[in-house]
XYZ file of C-alpha atoms in Angstrom:
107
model
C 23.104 -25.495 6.616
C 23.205 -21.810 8.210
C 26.625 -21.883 9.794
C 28.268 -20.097 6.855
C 26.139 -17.091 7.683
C 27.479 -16.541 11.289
C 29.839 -14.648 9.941
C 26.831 -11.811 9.236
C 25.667 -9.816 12.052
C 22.152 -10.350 12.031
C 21.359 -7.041 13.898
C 21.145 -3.182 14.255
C 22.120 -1.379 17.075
C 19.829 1.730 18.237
C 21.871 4.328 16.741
C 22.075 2.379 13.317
C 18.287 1.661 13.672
C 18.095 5.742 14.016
C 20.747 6.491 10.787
C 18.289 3.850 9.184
C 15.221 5.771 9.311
C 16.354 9.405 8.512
C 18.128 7.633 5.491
C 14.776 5.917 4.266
C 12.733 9.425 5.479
C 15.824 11.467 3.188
C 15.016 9.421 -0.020
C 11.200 8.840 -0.023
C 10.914 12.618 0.878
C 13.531 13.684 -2.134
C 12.223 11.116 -4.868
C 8.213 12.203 -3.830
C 9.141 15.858 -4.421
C 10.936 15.587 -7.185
C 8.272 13.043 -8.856
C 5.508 15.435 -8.189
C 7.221 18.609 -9.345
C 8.844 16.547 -12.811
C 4.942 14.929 -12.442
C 3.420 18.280 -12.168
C 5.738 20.080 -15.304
C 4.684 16.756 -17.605
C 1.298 17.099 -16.377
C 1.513 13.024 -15.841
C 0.804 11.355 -12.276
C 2.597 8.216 -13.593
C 6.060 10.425 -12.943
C 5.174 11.226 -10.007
C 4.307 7.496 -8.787
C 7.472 5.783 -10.646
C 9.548 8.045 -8.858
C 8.262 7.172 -5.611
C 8.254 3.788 -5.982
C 12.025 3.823 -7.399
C 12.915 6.618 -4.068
C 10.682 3.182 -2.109
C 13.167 0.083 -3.528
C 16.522 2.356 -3.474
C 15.554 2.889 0.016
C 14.351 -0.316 1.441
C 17.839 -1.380 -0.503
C 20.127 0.208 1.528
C 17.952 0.562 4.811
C 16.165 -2.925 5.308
C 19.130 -5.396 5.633
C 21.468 -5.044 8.531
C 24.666 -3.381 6.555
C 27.766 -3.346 8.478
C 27.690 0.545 8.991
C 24.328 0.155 11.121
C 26.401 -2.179 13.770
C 29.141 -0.180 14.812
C 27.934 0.730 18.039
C 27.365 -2.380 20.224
C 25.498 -2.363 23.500
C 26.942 -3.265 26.715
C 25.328 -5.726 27.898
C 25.694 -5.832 32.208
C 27.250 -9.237 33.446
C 24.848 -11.923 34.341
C 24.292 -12.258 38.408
C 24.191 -15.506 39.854
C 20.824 -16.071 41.903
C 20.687 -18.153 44.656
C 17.770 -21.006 44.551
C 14.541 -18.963 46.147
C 13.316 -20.284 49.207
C 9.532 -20.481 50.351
C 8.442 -18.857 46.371
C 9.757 -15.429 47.980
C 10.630 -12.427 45.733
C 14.291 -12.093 45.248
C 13.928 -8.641 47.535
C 12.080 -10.471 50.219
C 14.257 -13.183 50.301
C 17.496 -10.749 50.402
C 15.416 -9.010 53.467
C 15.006 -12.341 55.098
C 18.447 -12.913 55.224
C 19.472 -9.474 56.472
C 17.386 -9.741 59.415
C 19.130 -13.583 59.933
C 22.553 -11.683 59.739
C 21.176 -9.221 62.528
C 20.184 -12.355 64.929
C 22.799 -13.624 64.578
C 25.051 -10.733 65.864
């Protein structure tokens, strides 16, 4: 049922995330001011609300789903290491330690 959107990336990357919010700050900032000053010449709060509700939607438009142009920096994720099975429910460090001190034994 889904699999025609995996062609959607589903995500934001940090920077994107970042562009995001000064983008949503930009436009409810700019719509409030201007809907209190055209509010304040009218003398009618109703101008001042409208327009920052309208400065809300137009924002959560273009900064709530995960556009293309908040995805272009990818992280890099580090390769997965391969863990040997844990002997005796030791730490990973202890066990590592436990084999060093085998290797010097042994020499």
């Amino acid at each position: 049922m889904f699999d025609d959107l995996s062609i959607w990336k589903w995500h934001m990357d940090f920077v994107g995330q970042k562009h995001a919010e000064y983008l949503f700050r930009i436009i409810i900032t700019t719509c409030g001011f201007v809907g209190f000053i055209l509010g304040y010449i009218k003398e009618q709060f109703s101008i001042t609300i409208g327009l920052t509700l309208i400065g809300f939607f137009i924002s959560a438009l273009l900064t709530i789903p995960p556009w293309p142009m908040y995805a272009r920096n990818p992280l890099k994720w580090q390769k997965v290491k391969k863990v040997k099975k844990i002997e005796h429910n030791l730490t990973y460090d202890e066990y590592k330690e436990d084999k060093k001190k085998e290797k010097k034994k042994s020499k």
